[in-house]
XYZ file of C-alpha atoms in Angstrom:
585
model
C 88.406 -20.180 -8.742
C 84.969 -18.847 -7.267
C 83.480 -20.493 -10.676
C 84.933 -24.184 -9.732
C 83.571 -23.542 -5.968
C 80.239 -22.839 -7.312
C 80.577 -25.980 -9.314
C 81.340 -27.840 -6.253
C 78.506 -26.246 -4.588
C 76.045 -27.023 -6.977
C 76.907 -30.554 -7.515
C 77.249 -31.147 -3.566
C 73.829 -30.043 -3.428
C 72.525 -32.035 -6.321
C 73.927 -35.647 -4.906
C 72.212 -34.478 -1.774
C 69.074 -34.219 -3.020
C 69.608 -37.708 -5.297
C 70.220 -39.334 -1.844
C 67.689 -37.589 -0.284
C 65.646 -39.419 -3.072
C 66.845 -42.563 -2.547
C 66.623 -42.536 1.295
C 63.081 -41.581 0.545
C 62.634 -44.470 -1.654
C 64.091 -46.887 0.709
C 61.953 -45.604 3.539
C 58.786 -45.820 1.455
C 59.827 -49.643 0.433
C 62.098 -50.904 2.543
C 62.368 -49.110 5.938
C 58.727 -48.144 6.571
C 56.594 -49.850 4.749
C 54.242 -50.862 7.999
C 54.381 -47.298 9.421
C 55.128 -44.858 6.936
C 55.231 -40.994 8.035
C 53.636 -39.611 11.456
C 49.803 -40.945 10.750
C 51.686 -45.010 10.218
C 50.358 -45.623 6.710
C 50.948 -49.363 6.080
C 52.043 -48.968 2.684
C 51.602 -52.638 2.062
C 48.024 -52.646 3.249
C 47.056 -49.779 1.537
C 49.111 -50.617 -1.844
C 47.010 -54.382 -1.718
C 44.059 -52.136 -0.927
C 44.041 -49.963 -4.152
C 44.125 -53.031 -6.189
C 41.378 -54.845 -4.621
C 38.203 -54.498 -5.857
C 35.615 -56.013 -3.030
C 32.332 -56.469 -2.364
C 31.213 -56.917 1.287
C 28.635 -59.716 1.848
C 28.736 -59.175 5.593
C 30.632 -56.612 7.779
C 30.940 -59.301 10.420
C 29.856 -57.220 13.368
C 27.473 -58.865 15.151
C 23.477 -57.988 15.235
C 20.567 -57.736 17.833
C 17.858 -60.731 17.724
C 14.194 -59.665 19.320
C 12.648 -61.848 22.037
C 11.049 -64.044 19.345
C 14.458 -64.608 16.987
C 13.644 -61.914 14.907
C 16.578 -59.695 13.299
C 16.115 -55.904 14.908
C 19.908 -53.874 13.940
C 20.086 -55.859 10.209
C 18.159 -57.428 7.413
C 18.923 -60.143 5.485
C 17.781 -60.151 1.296
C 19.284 -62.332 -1.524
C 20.936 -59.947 -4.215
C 23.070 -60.303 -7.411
C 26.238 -58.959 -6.869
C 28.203 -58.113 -10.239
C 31.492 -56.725 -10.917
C 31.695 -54.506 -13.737
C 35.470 -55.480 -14.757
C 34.524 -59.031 -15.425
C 31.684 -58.445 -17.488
C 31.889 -60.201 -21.014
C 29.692 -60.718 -23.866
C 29.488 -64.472 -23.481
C 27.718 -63.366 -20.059
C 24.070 -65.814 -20.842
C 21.599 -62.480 -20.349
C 19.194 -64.494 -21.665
C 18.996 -67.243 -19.335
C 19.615 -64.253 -16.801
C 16.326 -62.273 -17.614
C 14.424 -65.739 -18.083
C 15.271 -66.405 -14.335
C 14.559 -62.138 -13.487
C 11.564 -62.096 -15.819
C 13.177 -58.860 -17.111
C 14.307 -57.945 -20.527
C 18.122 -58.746 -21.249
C 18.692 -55.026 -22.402
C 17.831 -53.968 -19.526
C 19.978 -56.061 -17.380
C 23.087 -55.024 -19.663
C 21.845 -51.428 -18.958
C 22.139 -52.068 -15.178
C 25.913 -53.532 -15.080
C 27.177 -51.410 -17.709
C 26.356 -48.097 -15.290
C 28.206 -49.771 -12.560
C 31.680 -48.741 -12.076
C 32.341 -50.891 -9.085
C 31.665 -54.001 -7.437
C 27.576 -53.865 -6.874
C 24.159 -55.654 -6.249
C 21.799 -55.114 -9.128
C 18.758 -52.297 -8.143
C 16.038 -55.012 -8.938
C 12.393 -53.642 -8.979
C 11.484 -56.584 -6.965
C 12.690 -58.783 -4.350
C 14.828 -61.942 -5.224
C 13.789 -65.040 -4.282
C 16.101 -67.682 -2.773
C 14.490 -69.626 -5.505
C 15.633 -67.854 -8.162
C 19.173 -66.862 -6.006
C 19.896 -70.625 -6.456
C 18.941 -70.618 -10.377
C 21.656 -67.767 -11.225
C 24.715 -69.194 -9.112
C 23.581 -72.555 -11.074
C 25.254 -70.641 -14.290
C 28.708 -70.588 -12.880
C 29.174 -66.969 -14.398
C 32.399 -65.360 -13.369
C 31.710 -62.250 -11.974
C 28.195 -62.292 -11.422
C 27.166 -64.482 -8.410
C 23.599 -64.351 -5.978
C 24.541 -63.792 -2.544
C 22.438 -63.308 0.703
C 23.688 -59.865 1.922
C 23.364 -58.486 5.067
C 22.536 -54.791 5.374
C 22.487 -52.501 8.130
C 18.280 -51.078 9.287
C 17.651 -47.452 8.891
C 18.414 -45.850 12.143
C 14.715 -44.859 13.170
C 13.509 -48.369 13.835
C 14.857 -48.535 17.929
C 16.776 -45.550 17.632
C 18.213 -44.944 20.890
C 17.909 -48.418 22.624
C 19.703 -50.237 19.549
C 21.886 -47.355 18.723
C 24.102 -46.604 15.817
C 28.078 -47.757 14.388
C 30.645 -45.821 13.008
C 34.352 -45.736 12.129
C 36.199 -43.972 15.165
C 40.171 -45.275 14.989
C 41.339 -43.773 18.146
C 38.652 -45.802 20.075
C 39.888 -49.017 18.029
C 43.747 -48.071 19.250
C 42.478 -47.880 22.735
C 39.744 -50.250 23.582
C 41.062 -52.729 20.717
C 44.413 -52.631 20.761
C 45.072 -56.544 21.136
C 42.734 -57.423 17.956
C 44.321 -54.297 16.088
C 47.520 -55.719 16.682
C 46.619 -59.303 15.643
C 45.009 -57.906 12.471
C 41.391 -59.110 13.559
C 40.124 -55.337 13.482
C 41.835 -51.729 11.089
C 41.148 -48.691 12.171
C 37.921 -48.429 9.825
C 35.970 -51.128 11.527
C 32.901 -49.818 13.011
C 32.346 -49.838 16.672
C 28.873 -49.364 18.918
C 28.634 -45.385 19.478
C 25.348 -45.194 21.555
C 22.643 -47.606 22.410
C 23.101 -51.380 22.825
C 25.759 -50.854 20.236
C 28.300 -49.031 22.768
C 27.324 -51.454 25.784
C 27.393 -54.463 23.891
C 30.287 -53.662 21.587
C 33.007 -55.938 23.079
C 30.867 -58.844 21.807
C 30.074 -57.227 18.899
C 32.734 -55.968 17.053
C 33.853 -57.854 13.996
C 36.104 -60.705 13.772
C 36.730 -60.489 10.735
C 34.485 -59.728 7.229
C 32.477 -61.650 4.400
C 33.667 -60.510 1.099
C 33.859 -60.695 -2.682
C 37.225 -59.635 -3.609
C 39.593 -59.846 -6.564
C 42.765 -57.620 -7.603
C 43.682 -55.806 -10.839
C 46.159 -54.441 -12.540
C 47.230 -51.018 -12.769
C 44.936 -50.291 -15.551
C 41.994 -52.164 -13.723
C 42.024 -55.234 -15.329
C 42.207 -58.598 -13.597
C 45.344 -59.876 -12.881
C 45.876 -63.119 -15.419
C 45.017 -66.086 -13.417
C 43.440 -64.537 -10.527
C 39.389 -65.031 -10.044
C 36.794 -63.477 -7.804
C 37.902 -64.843 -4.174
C 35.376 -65.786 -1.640
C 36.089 -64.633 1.595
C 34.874 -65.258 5.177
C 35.860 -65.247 8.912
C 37.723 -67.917 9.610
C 36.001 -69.004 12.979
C 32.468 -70.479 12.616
C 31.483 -69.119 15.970
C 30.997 -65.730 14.571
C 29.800 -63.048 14.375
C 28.013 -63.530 17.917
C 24.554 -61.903 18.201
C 22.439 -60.343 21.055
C 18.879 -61.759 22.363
C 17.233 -58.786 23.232
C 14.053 -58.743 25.262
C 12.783 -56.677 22.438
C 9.338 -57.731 20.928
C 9.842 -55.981 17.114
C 5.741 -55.971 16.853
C 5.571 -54.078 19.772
C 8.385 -51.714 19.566
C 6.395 -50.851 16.122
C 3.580 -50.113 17.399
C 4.814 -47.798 20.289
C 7.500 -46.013 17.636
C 3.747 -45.572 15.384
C 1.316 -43.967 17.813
C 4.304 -41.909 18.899
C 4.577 -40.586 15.533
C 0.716 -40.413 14.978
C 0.105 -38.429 17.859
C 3.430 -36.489 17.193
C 5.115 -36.570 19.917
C 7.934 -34.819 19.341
C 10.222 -34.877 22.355
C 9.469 -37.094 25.061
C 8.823 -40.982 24.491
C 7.699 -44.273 26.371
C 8.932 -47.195 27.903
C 7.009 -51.081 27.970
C 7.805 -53.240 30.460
C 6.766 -56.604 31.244
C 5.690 -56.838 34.620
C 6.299 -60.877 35.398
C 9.381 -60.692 33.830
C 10.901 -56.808 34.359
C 12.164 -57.656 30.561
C 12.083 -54.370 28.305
C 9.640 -54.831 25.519
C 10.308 -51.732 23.870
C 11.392 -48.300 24.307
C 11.629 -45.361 22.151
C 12.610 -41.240 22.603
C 11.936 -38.697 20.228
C 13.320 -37.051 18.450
C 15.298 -39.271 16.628
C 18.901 -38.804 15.927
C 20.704 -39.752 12.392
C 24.101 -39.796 11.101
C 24.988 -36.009 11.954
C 22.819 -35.800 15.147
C 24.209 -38.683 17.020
C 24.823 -36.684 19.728
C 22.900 -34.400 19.592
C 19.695 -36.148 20.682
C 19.833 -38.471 24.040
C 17.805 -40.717 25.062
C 15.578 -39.330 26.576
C 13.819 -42.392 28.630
C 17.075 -43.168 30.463
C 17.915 -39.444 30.772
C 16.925 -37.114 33.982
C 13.401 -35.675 33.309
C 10.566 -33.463 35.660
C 8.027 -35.767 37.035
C 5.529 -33.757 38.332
C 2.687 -35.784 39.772
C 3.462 -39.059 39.136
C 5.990 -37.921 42.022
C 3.052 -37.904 44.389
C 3.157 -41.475 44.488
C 6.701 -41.318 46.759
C 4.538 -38.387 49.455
C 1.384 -40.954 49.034
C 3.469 -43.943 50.106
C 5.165 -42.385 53.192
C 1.984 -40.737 54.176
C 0.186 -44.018 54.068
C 2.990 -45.694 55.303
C 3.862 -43.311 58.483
C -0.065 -43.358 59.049
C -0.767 -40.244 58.385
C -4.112 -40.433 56.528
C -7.064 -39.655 57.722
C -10.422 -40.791 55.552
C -12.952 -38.089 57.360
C -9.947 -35.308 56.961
C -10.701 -32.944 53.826
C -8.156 -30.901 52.327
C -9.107 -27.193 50.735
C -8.424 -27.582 46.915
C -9.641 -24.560 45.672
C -5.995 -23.375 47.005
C -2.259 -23.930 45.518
C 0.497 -24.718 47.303
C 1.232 -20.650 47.551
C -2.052 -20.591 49.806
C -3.404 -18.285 46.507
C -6.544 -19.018 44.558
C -5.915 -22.126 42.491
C -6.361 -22.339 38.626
C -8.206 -25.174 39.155
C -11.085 -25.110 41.572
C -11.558 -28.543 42.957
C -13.196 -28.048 46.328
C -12.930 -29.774 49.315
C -11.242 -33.367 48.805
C -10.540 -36.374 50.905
C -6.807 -38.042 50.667
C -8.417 -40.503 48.102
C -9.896 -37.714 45.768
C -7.052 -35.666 45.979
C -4.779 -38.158 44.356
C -7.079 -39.093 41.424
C -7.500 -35.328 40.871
C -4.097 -34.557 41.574
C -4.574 -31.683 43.976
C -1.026 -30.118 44.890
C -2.179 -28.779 48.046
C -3.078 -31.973 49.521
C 0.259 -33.349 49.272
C 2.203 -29.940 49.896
C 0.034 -30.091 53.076
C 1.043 -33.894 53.875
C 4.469 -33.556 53.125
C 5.464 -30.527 55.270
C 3.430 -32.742 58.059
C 6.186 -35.549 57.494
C 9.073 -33.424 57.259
C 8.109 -31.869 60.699
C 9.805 -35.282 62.129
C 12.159 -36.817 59.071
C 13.541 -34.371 56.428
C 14.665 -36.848 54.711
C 11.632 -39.025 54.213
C 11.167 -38.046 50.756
C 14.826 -39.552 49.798
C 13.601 -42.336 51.578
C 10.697 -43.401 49.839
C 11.590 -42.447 46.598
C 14.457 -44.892 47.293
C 12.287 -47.712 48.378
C 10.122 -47.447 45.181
C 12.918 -47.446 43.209
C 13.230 -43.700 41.778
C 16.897 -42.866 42.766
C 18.150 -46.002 41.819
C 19.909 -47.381 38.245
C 17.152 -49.303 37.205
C 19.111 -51.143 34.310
C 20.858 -54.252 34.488
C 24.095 -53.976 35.607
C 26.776 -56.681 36.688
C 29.915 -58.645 36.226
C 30.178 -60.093 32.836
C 33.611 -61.561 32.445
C 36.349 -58.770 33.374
C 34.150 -56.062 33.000
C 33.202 -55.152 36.377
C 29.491 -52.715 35.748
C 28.272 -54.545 32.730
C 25.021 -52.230 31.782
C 22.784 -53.313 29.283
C 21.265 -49.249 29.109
C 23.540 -46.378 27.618
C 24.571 -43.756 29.961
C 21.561 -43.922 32.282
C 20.889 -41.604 34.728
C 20.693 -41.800 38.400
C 17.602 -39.665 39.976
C 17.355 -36.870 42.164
C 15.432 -35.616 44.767
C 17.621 -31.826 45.458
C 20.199 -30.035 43.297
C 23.715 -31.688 44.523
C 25.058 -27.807 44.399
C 22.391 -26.226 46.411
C 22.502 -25.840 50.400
C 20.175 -28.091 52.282
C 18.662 -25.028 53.470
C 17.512 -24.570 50.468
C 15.207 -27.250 50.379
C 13.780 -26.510 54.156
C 11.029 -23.216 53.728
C 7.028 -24.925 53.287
C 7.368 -24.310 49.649
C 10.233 -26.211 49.153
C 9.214 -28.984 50.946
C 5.625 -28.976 48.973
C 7.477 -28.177 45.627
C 9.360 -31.317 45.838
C 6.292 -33.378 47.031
C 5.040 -32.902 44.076
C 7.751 -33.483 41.717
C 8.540 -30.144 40.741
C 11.858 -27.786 42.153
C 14.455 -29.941 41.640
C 12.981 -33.321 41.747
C 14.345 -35.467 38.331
C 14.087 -39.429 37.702
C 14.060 -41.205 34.444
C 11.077 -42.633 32.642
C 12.844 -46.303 32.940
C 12.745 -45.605 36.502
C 9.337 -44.218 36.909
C 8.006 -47.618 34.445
C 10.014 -49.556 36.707
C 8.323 -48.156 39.780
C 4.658 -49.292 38.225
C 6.356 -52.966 37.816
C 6.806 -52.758 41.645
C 3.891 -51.601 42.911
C 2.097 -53.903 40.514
C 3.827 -56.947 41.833
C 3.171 -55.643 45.719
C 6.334 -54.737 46.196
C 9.319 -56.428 44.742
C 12.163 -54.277 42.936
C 14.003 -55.295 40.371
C 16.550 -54.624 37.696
C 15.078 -54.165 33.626
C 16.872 -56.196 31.225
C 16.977 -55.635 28.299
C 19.122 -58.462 26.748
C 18.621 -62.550 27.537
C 21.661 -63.559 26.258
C 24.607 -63.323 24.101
C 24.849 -66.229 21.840
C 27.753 -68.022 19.505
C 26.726 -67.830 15.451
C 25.389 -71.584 15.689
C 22.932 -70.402 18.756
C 25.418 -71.499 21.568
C 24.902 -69.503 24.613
C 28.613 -67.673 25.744
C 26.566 -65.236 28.174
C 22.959 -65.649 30.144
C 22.070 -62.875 31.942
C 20.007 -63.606 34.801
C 17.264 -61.827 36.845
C 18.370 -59.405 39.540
C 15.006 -59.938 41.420
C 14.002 -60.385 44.936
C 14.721 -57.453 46.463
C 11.754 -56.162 48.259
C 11.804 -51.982 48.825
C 10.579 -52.463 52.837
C 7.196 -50.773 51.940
C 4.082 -52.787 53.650
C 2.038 -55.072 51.799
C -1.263 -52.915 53.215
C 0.954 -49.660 51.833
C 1.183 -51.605 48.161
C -2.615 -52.261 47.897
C -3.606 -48.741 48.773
C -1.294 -47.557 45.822
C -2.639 -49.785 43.758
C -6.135 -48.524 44.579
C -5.863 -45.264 44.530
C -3.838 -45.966 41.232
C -7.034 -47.647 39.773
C -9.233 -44.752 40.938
C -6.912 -42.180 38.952
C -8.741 -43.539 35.729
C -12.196 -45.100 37.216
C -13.007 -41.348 39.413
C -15.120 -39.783 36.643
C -13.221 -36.380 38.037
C -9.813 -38.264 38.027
C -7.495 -37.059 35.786
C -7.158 -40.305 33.872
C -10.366 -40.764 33.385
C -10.491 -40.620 29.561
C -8.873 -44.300 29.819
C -11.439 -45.701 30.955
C -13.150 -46.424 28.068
C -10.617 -48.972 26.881
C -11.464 -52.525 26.797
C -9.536 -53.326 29.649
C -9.089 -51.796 33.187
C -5.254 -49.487 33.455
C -3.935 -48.036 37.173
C -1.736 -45.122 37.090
C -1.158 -41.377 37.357
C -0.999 -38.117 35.005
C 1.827 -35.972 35.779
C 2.391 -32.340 34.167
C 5.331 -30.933 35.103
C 6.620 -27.195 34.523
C 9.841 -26.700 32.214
C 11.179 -23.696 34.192
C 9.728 -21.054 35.846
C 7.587 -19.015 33.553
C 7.777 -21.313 30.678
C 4.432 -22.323 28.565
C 6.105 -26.116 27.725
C 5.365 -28.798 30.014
C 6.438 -32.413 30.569
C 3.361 -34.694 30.372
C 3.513 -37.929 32.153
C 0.912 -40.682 32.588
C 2.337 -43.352 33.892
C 0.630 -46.989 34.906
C 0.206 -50.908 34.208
C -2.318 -52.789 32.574
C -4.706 -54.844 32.876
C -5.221 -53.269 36.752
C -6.712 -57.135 37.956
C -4.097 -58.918 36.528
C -1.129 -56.830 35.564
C 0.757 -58.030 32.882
C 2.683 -54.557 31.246
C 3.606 -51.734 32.998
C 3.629 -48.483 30.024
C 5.000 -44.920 30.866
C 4.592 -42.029 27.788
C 5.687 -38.704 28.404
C 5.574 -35.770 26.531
C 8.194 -33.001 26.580
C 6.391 -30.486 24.635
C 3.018 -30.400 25.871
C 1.107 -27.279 25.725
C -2.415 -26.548 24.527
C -3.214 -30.239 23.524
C -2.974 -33.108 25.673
C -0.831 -35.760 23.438
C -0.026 -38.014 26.321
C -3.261 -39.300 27.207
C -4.297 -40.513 23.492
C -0.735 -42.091 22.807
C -0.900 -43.991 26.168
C -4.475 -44.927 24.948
C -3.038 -46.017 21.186
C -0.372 -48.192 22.666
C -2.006 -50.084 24.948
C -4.498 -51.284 23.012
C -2.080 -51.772 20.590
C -0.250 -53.892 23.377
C -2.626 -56.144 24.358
C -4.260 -57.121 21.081
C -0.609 -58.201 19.964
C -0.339 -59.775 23.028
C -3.273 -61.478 22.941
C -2.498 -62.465 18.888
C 0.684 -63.881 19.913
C -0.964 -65.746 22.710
C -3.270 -67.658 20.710
């Protein structure tokens, strides 16, 4: 009896695991074949996808244009693509390497190490010439092909930015295209730079491929040829005009890395315009570092001097300059013996040799009657504003063309007011140290104002977003014309005083002057800390000073011993102008 129950048993057991096997079987192809187990594997997708063989021509994301057409995110080259499988010996190699000029050994050499679909390593580049001559042999399997590749990430680092696959971001941004089967969860979406801000026009529609399926051995399934296949609207992939100029974004990303600048960066800006013409931070990020390193242009950085353009513009503004009235330099704004011993200076000297004291003294004069009136001028030039683009573009209410910029700040948000109300606090912050912060954009931005005599305005950094045939779908126009209430007679004295920072054979520009042309601004070395032996070197300014045309701010976050800054800012600008003047002609 207990024998026959254990029988039972046994075989009650086994026809529960047989149906446990089929239910599992019917799940897998019947039940759930679009959302197998807790991650919802399409089975049928990824069944197709192990027996296609592709090779992609274009990803079909869309790409950033410069100013001048050129292609800044991608590149373009004609290439051989072969697939391996297809290979045969009737393959003509020797009307191949007639066309190559290279031996037909060696070309069998080169497909028979490929083990999946892939564009030949050629030695040198093909030409569209000799594209049209192979694709004129009909050879199934091998076919020439312009294919568009991804640029290294150095070239524009941080204001182009980088792709890559993130699915939960597709599920929640994308969900619509996901759903329509327009976008998987492997399509590659913008994660920094223009790439994240722009990446609701940019994400693929849809991919250019080679593509053919095999059997379960890997063989070609009988009747079935390479397949051609592209987005099926015309329209796309849509692509970005940047305000970009490639020659000069090149030349600032070389003198960076000549003078090595290591941290820091600059910022061009055309002043008739307020169009970004290029912008790069250092250091670079790549693949593992993505976010590791920010950029550091649209990021919150010490200003140091170049703050004491806000105290000068109140101070001249509230009327509070007097031209017979010296102020003691050989003192800090501690009342101790200065480092620098720079005697008795006039409002006008003490700006082009950057003498704290004078504008410690000025500022706790002003904040006497307003405490505020550093908040206020730093407004009305522009510092504590978002000096990107920003607007409605379709439903998306703050449309930015500039990743995660930074507002600036004249005190700590955490810190009592009090805080900020002893002398030294108030000439601490007059000259851009305690806990003064703005952004490079924002301080170039402020040299395209007070070059133009006043007027504000927003930096683009994009034209226009355009259809695949050149169509515009989005123009971005100027956000000009708003004027920052500061006096026309205020505007001119910053301009002079920014033009005797580098004429003043004591100011602290003056090394610039021996540059072809004539460039206003102001140095600016800032203190990382208290205690700390690395600085933040500014200079920031516009060129040429009599008829401004770009406004160029370099700063360098690890200055010590040797003055970097100063010779970059030098670099570029020439730089700048002779391409300027190249591109003129």
């Amino acid at each position: 009896m207990l024998s026959r129950k254990r029988t039972i048993t046994v075989g009650v057991i086994i026809l529960l695991f047989i149906f446990g096997l089929m239910y599992r079987l019917a799940d897998i192809q019947l039940i759930s074949t679009k959302s197998f187990s807790k991650n919802n594997v399409n089975l049928i997708e990824e069944s197709v996808n192990q027996r296609t063989h592709r090779f992609t021509i274009n990803d079909g994301r869309g790409y950033f244009l410069d100013r001048n057409g050129e292609l800044l995110s991608t590149d373009v080259k004609p290439q051989i693509v072969v697939f391996p499988s297809l290979y045969a010996r009737d393959w003509p190699l020797e009307s191949i390497s007639e066309i190559l000029q290279l031996p037909s050994q060696k070309i069998e050499n080169m497909i028979n190490r490929l083990e999946k679909p892939a564009a030949l390593l050629l030695s040198k580049e093909l030409t569209l010439q000799q594209m049209n001559q192979i694709n004129e042999l009909e050879i199934p399997g091998l076919y020439a092909q312009l294919v568009t590749k991804r640029k290294p990430l150095p070239f524009a680092n941080h204001i182009i930015g980088a792709v890559g696959e993130d699915p939960e971001l597709i599920k929640q941004k994308y969900k619509d295209k996901l759903e329509k089967g327009t976008v998987s969860t492997s399509t590659k979406t913008g994660k920094n730079g223009m790439q994240y801000t722009f990446d609701p026009f940019l994400i693929s529609e849809g991919e250019t491929q080679f593509i053919y399926h095999v059997d379960r051995q890997g063989n070609p399934l009988f009747g079935l040829d390479v397949k051609y296949r592209a987005q099926a609207n015309p329209l796309y992939p849509l692509h970005v005009m940047t305000t970009i100029d490639k020659k000069l974004q090149e030349a600032v990303e070389k003198y960076l890395s000549y003078h090595q600048v290591e941290a820091g960066g600059a910022v061009l800006l055309d002043v008739e315009s307020n169009e970004l013409l290029a912008m790069a931070s250092r250091p670079v990020f790549n693949s593992k570092t993505i976010y590791e390193h920010e950029n550091k242009m649209t990021t919150l950085q010490i200003p140091g001097s170049i703050f004491k353009i806000v105290t000068a513009a109140a101070a001249i503004e509230k009327n509070k300059i007097q031209n017979d009235k010296l102020y003691d330099c050989n003192l800090n704004i501690y009342g101790k013996e200065d480092e620098r011993k720079l005697g008795m200076l006039n409002f006008e000297e003490s700006f082009s040799q950057s003498c704290n004291k004078t504008f410690g003294d000025l500022a706790n004069e002003m904040a006497a009657e307003d405490m505020h009136f550093i908040e206020e001028y730093a407004s009305k030039l522009g510092l504590l504003e978002l000096n990107g683009w920003r607007g409605q573009v379709y439903h998306y209410d703050n449309f930015s063309h500039f990743y995660q910029e930074e507002r600036g700040q004249i005190r700590n948000p955490h810190k009592k007011i009090q805080d900020y109300q002893s002398r030294l606090a108030i000439s601490q912050t007059a000259i851009g140290q305690l806990d003064v912060k703005i952004t490079p954009l924002a301080a170039a931005n402020m040299m395209v104002t007070i070059a133009r005599g006043g007027i504000w305005s927003e930096v683009k950094a994009a034209k226009s977003v355009n259809f695949a045939n050149g169509t515009e779908l989005v123009e971005f126009m100027n956000h000009t014309g708003k004027n920052k209430s500061l006096s026309p007679y205020t505007m001119m004295r910053l301009q002079s005083l920014l033009v005797n920072t580098v004429k003043d054979e004591n100011g602290t520009g003056h090394s610039l002057r021996s540059l072809p042309f004539q460039v206003a601004g102001k140095t600016g070395t800032a203190q990382k800390g208290e205690g700390s032996n690395v600085y933040n070197k500014w200079f920031a300014g516009y060129f040429p000073a009599d008829n401004p045309k770009f406004a160029l701010v370099v700063v360098d976050m690890k200055h010590d011993s040797l003055n970097r800054t100063i010779p970059a800012y030098a670099d570029i600008a020439k730089a700048v102008m002779e391409i300027s003047d190249r591109q003129e002609q």
